[in-house]
Coordinates of C-alpha atoms in Angstrom, one line a residue:
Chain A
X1 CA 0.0 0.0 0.0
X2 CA 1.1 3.2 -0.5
X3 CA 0.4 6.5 0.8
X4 CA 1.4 9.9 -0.4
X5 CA 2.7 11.9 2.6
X6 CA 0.7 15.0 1.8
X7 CA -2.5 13.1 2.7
X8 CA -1.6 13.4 6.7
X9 CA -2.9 16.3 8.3
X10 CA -0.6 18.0 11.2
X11 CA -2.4 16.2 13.6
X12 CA -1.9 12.9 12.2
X13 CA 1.5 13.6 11.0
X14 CA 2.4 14.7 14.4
X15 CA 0.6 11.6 16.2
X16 CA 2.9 9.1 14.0
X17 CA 6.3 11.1 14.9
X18 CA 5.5 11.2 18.6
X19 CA 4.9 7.5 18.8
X20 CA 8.0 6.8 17.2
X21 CA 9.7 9.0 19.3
X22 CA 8.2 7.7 22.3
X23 CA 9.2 4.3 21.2
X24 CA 12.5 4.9 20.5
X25 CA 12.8 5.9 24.5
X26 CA 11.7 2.8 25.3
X27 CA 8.2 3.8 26.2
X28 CA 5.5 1.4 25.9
X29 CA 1.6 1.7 24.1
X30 CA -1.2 2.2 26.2
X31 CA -4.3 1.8 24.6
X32 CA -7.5 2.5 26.9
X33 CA -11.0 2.5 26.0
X34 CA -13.6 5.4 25.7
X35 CA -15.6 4.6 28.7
X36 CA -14.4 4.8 32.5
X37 CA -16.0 4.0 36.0
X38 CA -17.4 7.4 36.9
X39 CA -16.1 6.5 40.5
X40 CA -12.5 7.3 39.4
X41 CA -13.1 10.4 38.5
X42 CA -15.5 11.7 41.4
X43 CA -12.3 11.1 43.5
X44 CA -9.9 12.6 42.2
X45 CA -12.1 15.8 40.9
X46 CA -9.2 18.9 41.3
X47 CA -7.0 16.7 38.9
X48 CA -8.8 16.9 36.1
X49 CA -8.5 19.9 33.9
X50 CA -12.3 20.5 33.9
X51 CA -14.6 18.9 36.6
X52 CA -17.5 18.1 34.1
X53 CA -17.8 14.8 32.8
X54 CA -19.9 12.9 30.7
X55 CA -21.9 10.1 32.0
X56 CA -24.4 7.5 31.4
X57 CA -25.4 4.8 32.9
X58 CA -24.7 0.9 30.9
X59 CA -26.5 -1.7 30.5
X60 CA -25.7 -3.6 34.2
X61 CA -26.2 0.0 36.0
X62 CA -22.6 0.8 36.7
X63 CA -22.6 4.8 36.3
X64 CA -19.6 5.1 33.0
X65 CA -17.9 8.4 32.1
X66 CA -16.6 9.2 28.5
X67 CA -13.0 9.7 29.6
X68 CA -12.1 13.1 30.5
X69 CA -8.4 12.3 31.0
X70 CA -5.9 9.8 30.4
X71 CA -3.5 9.8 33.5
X72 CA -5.7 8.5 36.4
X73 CA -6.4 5.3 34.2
X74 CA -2.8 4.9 33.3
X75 CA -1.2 5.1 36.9
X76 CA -4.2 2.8 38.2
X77 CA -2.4 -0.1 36.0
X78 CA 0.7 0.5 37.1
X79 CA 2.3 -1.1 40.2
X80 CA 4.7 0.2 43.2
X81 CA 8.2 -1.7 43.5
X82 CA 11.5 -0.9 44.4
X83 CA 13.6 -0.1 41.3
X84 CA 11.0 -0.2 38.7
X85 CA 10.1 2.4 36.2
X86 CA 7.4 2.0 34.4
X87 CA 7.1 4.0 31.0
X88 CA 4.1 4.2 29.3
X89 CA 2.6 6.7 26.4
X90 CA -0.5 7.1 24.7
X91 CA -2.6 8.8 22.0
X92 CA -6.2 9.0 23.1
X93 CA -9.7 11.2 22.7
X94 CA -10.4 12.8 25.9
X95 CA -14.0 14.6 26.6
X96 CA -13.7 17.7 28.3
X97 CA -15.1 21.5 28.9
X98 CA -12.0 23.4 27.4
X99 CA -11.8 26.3 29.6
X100 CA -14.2 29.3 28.3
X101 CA -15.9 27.0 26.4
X102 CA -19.5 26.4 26.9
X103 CA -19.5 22.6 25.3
X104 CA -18.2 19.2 25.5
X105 CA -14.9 18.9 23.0
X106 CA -13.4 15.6 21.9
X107 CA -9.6 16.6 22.3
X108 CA -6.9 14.7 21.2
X109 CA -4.3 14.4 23.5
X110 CA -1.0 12.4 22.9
X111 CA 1.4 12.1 26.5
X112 CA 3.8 10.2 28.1
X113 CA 3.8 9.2 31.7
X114 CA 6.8 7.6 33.6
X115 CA 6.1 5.6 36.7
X116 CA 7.3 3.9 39.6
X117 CA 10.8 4.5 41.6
X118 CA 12.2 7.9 39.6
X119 CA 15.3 9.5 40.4
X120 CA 16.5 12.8 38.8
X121 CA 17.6 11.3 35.8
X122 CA 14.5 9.6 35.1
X123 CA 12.5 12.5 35.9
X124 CA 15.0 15.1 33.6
X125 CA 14.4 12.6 30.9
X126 CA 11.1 13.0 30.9
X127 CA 11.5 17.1 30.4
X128 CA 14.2 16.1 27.6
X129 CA 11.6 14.3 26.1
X130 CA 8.9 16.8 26.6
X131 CA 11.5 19.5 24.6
X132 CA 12.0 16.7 22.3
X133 CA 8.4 16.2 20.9
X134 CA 8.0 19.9 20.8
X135 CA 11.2 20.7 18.4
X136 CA 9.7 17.7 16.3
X137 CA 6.7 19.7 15.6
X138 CA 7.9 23.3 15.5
X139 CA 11.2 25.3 14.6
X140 CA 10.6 27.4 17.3
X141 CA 9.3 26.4 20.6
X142 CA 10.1 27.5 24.2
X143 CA 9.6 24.8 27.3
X144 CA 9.3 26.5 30.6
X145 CA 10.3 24.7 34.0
X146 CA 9.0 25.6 37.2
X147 CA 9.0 23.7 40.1
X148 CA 6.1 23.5 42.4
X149 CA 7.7 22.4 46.0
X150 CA 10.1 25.2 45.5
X151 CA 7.4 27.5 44.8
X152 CA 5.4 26.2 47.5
X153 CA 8.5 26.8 49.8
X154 CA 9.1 30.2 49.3
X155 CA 5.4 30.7 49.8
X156 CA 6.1 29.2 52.7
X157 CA 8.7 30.7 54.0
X158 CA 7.1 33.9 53.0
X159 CA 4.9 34.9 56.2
X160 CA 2.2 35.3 54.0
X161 CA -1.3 34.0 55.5
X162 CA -3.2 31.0 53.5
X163 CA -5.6 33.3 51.9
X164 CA -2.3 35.4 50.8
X165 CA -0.6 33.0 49.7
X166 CA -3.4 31.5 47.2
X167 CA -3.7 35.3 46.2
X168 CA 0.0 35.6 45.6
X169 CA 0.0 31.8 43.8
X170 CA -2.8 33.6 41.5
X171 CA -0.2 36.2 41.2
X172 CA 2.6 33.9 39.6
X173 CA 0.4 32.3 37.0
X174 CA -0.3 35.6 35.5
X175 CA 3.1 36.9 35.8
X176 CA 1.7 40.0 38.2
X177 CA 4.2 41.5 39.4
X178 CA 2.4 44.3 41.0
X179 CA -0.5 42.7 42.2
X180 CA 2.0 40.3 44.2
X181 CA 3.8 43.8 45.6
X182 CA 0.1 44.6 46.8
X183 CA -0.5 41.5 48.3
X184 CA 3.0 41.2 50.4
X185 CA 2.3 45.4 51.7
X186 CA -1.4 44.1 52.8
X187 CA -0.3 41.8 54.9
X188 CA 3.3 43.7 55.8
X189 CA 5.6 40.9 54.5
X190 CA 8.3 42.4 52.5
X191 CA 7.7 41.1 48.6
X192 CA 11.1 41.9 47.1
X193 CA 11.8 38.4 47.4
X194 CA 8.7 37.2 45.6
X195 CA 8.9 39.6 43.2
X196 CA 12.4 39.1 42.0
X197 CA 11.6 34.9 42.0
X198 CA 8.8 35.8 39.6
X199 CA 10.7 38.4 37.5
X200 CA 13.5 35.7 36.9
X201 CA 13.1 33.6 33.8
X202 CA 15.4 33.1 31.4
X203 CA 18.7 30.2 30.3
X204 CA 18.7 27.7 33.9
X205 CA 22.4 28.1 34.0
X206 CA 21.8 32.6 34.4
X207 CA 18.8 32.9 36.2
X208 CA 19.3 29.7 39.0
X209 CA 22.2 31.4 40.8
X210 CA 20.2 34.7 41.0
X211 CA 17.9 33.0 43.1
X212 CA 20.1 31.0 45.2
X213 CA 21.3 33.7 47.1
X214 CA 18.0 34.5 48.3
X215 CA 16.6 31.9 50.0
X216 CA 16.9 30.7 53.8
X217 CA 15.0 28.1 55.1
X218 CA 16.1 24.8 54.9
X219 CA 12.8 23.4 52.8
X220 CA 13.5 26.2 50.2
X221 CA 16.9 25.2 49.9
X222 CA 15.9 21.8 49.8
X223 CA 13.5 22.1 46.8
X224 CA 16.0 24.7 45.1
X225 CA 18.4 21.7 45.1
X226 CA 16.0 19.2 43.5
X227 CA 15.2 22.0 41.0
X228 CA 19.0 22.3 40.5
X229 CA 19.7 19.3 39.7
X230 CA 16.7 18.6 37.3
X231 CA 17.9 21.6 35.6
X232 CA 21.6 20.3 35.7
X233 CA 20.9 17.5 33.7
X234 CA 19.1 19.2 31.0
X235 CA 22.6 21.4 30.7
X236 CA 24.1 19.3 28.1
X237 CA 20.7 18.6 25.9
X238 CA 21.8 21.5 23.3
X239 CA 18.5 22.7 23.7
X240 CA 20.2 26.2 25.0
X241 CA 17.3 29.0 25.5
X242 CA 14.6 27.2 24.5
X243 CA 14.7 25.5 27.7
X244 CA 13.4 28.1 29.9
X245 CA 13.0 28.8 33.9
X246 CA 10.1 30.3 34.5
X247 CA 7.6 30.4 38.0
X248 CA 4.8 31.7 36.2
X249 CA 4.1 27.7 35.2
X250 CA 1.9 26.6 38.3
X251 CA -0.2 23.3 38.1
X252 CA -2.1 23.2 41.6
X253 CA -0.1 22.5 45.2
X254 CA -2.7 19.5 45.6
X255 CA -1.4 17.3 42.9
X256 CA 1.7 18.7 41.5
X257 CA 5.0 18.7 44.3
X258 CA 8.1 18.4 41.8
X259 CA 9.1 19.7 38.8
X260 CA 6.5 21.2 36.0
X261 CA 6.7 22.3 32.8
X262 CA 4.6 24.2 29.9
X263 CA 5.5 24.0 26.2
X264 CA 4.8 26.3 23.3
X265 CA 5.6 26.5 19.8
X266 CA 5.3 28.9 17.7
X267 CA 2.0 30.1 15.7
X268 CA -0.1 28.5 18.3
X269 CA -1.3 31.0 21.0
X270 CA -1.9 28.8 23.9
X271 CA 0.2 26.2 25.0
X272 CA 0.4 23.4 23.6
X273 CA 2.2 21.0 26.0
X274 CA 1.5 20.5 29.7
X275 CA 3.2 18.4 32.8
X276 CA 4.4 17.7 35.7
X277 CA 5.5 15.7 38.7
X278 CA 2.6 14.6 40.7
X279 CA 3.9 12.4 43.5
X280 CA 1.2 13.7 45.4
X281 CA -1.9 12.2 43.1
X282 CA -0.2 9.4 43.9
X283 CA 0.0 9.5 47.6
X284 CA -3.8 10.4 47.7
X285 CA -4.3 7.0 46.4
X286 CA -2.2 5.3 48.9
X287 CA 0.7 4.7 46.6
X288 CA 3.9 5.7 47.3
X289 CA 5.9 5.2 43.4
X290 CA 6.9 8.9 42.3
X291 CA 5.0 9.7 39.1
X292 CA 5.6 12.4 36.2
X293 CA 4.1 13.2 32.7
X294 CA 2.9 15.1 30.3
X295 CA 0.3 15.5 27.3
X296 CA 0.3 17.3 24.4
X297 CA -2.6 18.6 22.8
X298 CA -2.3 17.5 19.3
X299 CA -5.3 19.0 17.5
X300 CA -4.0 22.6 18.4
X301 CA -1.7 21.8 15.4
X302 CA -4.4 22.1 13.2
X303 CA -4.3 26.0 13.8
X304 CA -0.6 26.1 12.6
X305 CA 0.1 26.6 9.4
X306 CA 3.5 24.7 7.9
X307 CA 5.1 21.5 10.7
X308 CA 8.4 21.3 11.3
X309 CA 10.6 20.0 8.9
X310 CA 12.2 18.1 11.5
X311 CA 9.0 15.3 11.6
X312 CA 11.1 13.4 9.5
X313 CA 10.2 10.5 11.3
X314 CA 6.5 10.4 9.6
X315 CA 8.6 10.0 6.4
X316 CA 10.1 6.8 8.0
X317 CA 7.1 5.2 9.3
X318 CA 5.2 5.7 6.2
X319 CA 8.1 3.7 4.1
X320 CA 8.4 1.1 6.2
X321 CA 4.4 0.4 5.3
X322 CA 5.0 0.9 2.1
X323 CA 7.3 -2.3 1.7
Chain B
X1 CA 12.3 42.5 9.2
X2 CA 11.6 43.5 12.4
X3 CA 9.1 41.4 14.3
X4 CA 6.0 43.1 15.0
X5 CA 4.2 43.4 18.3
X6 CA 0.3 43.6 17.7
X7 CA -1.2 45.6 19.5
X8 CA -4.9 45.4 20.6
X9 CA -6.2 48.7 22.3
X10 CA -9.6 49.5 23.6
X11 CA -12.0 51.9 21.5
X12 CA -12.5 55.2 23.7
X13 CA -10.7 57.4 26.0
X14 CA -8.9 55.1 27.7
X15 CA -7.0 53.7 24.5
X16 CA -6.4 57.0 23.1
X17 CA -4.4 58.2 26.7
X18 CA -2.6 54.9 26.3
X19 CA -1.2 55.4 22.7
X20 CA -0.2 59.1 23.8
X21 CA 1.9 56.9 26.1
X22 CA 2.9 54.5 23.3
X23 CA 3.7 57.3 21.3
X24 CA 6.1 59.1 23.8
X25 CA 7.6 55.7 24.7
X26 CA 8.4 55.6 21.3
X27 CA 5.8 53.3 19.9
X28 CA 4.5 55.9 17.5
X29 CA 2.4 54.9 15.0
X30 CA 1.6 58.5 12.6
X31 CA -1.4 56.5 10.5
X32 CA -3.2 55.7 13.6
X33 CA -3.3 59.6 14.1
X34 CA -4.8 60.8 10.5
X35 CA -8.9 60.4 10.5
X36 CA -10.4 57.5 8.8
X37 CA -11.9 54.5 8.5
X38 CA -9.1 51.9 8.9
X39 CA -9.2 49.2 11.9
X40 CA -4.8 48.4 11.9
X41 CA -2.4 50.8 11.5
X42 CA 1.6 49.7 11.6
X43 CA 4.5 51.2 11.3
X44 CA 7.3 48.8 10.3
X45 CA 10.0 51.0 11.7
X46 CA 8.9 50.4 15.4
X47 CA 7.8 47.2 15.1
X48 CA 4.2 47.9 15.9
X49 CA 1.1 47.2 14.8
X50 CA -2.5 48.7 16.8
X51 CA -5.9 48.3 16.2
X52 CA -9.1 49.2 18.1
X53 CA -11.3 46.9 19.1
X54 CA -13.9 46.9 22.1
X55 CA -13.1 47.8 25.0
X56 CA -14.7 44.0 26.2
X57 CA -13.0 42.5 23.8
X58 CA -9.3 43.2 24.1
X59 CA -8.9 39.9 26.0
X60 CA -10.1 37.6 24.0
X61 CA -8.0 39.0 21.1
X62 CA -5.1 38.8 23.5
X63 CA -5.8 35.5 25.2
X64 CA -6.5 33.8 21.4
X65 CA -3.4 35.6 20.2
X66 CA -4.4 37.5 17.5
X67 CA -2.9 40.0 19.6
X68 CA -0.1 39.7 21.5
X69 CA -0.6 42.2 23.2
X70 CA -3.6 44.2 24.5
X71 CA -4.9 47.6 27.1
X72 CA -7.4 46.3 29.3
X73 CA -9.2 47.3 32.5
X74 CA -8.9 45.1 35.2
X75 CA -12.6 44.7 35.7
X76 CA -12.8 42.7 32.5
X77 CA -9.8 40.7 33.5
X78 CA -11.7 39.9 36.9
X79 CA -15.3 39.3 35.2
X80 CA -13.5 37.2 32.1
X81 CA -10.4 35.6 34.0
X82 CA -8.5 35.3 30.7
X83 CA -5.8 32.9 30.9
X84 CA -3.1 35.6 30.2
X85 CA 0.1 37.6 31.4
X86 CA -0.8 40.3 33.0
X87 CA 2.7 42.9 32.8
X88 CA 1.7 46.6 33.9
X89 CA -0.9 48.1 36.1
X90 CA -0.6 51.2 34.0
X91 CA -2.1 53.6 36.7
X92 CA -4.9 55.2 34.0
X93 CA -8.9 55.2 34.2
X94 CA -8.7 54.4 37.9
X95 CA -12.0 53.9 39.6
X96 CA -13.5 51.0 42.1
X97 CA -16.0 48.0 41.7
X98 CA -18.2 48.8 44.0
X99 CA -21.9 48.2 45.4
X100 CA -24.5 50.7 45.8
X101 CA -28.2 50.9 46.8
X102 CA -30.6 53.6 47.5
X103 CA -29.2 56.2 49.8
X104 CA -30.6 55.1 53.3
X105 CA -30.8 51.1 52.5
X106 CA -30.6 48.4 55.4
X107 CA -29.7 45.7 54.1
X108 CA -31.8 43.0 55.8
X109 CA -30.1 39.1 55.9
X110 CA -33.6 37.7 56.2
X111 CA -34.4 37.5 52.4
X112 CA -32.0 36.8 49.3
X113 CA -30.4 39.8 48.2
X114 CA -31.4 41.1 44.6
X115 CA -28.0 42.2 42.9
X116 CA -28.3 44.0 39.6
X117 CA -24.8 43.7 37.6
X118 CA -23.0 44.1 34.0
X119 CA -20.5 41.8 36.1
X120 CA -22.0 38.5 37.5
X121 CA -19.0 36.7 38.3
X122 CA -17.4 39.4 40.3
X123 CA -20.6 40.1 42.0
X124 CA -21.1 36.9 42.5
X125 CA -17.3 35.6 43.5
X126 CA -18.0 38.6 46.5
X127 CA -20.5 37.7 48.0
X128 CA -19.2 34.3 48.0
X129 CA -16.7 34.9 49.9
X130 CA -19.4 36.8 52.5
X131 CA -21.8 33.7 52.1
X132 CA -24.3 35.8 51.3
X133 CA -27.3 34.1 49.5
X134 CA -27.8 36.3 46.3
X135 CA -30.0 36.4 42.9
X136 CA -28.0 38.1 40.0
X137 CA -29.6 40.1 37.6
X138 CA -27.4 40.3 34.4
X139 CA -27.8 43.7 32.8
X140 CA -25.9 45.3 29.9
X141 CA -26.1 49.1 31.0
X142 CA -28.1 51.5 32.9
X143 CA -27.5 49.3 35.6
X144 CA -28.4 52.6 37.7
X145 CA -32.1 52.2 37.4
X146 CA -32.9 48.8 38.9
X147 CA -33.1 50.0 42.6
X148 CA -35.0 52.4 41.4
X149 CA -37.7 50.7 39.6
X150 CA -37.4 47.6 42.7
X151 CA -35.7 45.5 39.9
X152 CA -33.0 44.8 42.6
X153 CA -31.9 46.0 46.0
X154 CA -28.5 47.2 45.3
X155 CA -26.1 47.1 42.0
X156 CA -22.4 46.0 41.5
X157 CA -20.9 48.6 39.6
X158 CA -17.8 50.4 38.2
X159 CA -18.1 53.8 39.9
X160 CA -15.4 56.7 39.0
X161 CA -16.5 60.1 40.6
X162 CA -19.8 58.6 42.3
X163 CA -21.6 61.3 40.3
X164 CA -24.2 59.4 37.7
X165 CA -25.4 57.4 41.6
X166 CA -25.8 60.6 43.1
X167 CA -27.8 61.8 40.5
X168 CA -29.7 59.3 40.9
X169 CA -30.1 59.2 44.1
X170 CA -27.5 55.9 44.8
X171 CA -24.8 55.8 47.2
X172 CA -21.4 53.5 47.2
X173 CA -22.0 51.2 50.5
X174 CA -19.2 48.5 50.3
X175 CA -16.0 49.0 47.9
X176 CA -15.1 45.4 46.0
X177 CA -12.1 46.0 44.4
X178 CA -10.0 48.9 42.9
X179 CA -9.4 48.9 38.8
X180 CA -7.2 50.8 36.4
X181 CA -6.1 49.6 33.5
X182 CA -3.7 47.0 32.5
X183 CA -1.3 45.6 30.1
X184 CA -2.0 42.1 28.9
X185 CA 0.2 39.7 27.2
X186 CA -0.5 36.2 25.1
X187 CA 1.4 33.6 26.9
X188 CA 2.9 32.0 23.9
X189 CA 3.4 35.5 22.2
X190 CA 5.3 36.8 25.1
X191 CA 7.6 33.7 24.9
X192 CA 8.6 34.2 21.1
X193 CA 8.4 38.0 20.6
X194 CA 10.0 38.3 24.5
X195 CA 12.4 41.8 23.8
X196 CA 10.4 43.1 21.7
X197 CA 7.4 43.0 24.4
X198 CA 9.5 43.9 27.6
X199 CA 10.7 46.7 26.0
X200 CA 7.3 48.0 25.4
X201 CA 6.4 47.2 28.6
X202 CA 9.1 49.1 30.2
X203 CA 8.1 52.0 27.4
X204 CA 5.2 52.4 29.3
X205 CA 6.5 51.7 33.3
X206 CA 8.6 54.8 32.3
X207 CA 5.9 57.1 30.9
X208 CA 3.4 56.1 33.6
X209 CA 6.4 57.3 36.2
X210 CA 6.9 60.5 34.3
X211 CA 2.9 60.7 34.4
X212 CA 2.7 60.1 38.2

């Protein structure tokens, strides 16, 4: 059989290169079905991006749900044991509520998630592959890193009451510089600190030893280090600026504790690519692996208008049918 | 070529005072300032191009990126909660979000309170967080008249000089918030178009300091 090339869309085209990519990491397939116990969900509500779901009722009375995310399935088949790693990806339809939307969308989401006993090489593969998959579909693409326990910390370590601190969180995710000097003076905590973690972003190797020299208590320290070194390993990936520190990326403190990570590319106005460590999903559940992942919403792609000449790997797969 | 910024500003007063401040930060624009009928206007030199759109709208142009970057008072950004940068408070059209009723009216915490609003989700985010029972009533403009005609028992309301509630009788009894306007960046365009946006932004930090 053969197939002209020209016939893929980006979406498809972008599906094909990301498996192969995936595979060449040595991640396995995970192929789930449409339909979920509701149940799963229901528990685990604040993870999911949008809290409606679709449900209905089958044929032996169980309540389903048309699956409105991919991760809660995938770490339910997964098992806890010392020195294992389980890697899994996966190209799936999720339902969800896109924010600002008024309707159900069927969104394609393609996403990796690695499993089990991680240490900071395991986990700074993961962002290596999430910078990976997004120079595979774009020329130009930035991936920001932020790290939630550090962010927590300094919160933390800030003075700042719990209302203040979810004011100042709100703060970081919009890049509000002044808003956050507002909040600090209302509650007389001095925000030069916050301010200048906020205002940092930029090349790891610059904008880490800026903020080193402002921290103080051990747990900020602590998390700084773990950032550090996540950041370390990513040094030599010759990604150079388009690997990005920045503290405006914030997943929620429930679920999210290590490092997380946004990606976009270039002609497509949202991001694209969204992830994170969330040991703490997995705690909730009485598990005690370390987990981290990330999905990429592949039928953004549609809005952009030429890929990336590096998909060469669609070219590949293609002729290898062709035989 | 120079990369260009796009630039979404609001229709009105308030976009006009922030282009004087583009325009003395060095972000001129001379085609924007001859009368007619065009919507964009760029000048290729300055790596700028503005348009006017409504006021309401600048954030979803800005938060869709077909702007990257937009003039917007924070009472939209709290009624809309685009998912966008928010860079500058740039210190103009300041006023509060505020609620007022009929000058003399006790509230009374036996019945649900009748709120009349162009802003239902700040309205209703406040009293929220007073866990106070409430029935919103969206309206579009002229939100002054519902006391009045016993459509509702007090409005939410962007109130500058408190002179359009005295004149009709209204006074300011709780203060929700204060707005000005803002500068608002797309996410992804602020990642790829990063110098030429912080340098507008500082632009303006500059001229809002010579202003203050």
């Amino acid at each position: 059989m053969k197939i002209d090339n020209s016939i893929f869309t980006n979406e498809e085209r972008a599906i094909f290169a990301l498996r192969s990519l995936y595979d060449q990491y040595g991640y396995n397939r995970y192929k789930m079905g449409r339909f979920e116990e509701y149940d799963l969900y229901v528990r685990n509500k604040d993870f999911l991006v949008s809290d409606e779901v679709i449900t209905f009722t089958d044929r032996s009375g169980r309540l389903k749900a048309l699956k409105p995310d991919v991760t809660l399935s995938i770490i339910k088949n997964t098992t806890d044991a010392p020195g294992k790693v389980q890697k899994l990806y996966y190209n799936e339809n999720v339902y969800r509520v896109p924010e600002g939307s008024r309707s159900f969308k069927e969104i394609m989401q393609a996403g990796v998630e690695c499993v089990g006993d991680l240490d900071t090489k395991s986990i700074a593969e993961v962002v290596l592959l999430a910078a990976r998959s997004l120079d595979m579909l774009s020329d130009r693409f930035v991936l920001d890193v932020s790290h939630m326990g550090f962010i927590s910390a300094v919160l933390d370590a800030s003075g700042l009451s719990d209302s203040g601190k979810n004011r100042a969180l709100n703060c970081f995710r919009h890049k509000n510089l002044h808003e956050l000097d507002e909040v600090c003076r209302a509650e007389g905590v001095d925000s030069c600190k916050l301010t200048a973690i906020l205002d940092c972003c930029g090349n790891p190797a610059q904008v880490l030893p800026r903020i080193e020299q402002l921290l103080v208590t051990p747990a900020e320290q602590n998390a700084y280090q773990e950032f550090r070194e996540v950041c370390d390993a990513l040094e030599d990936s010759g990604y150079g600026d388009a690997l990005r520190v920045d503290f405006s990326v914030g997943n929620d403190l429930k679920y999210y504790s290590g490092v997380v990570f946004k990606g976009y590319v270039e002609g497509i106005p949202t991001g694209i690519l969204s992830g994170g460590q969330y040991d703490a999903l997995l705690r909730k559940i009485g598990r005690n692996s370390k987990a981290i992942g990330f999905a990429i919403y592949v039928d953004l792609l549609d809005k952009m208008d030429g890929m990336s000449d590096n998909m060469v790997a669609v070219e590949e797969y293609t002729l290898e049918n062709n035989g | 070529m120079k990369t260009m910024v796009n630039i979404a500003l609001p229709k009105g007063r308030l976009g006009e005072k922030t282009y004087a401040m583009l325009k003395a930060a060095g972000f001129e624009c001379p085609a924007i300032e001859e009368s007619n009928r065009k919507l964009v206007f760029e000048n290729p030199e300055k790596g700028v191009r503005y348009f006017w759109v409504k006021p309401s709208d600048v954030a979803i142009y800005v938060e869709r990126g077909a702007a990257d970057v937009g003039i917007v008072g924070k009472d939209i950004l709290l009624e809309y909660k685009p998912d966008v940068y928010e860079l500058l408070d740039l210190g103009l059209g300041k006023c509060r979000m505020a609620v007022a009723a009929p000058k003399g009216f006790k509230e009374t915490t036996g019945t649900t309170l009748k709120v009349a609003t162009k802003f239902p989700n700040i309205a209703q985010s406040y009293y929220d967080s007073k866990s106070r029972d409430i029935d919103i009533i969206k309206l579009n403009g002229s939100i002054e008249i519902a006391p009045l005609l016993g459509l509702s028992h007090v409005i939410v309301d962007i109130v500058e000089t408190g002179g359009t509630l005295r004149a009709n009788n209204l006074e300011v009894c709780e203060e929700i918030v204060p707005i000005s306007a803002r500068m608002i960046a797309n996410k992804a365009g602020y990642k790829f178009k990063y110098q030429e946006i912080n340098s507008i932004r500082q632009g303006l930090e500059r001229q809002r300091e010579v202003q203050q």
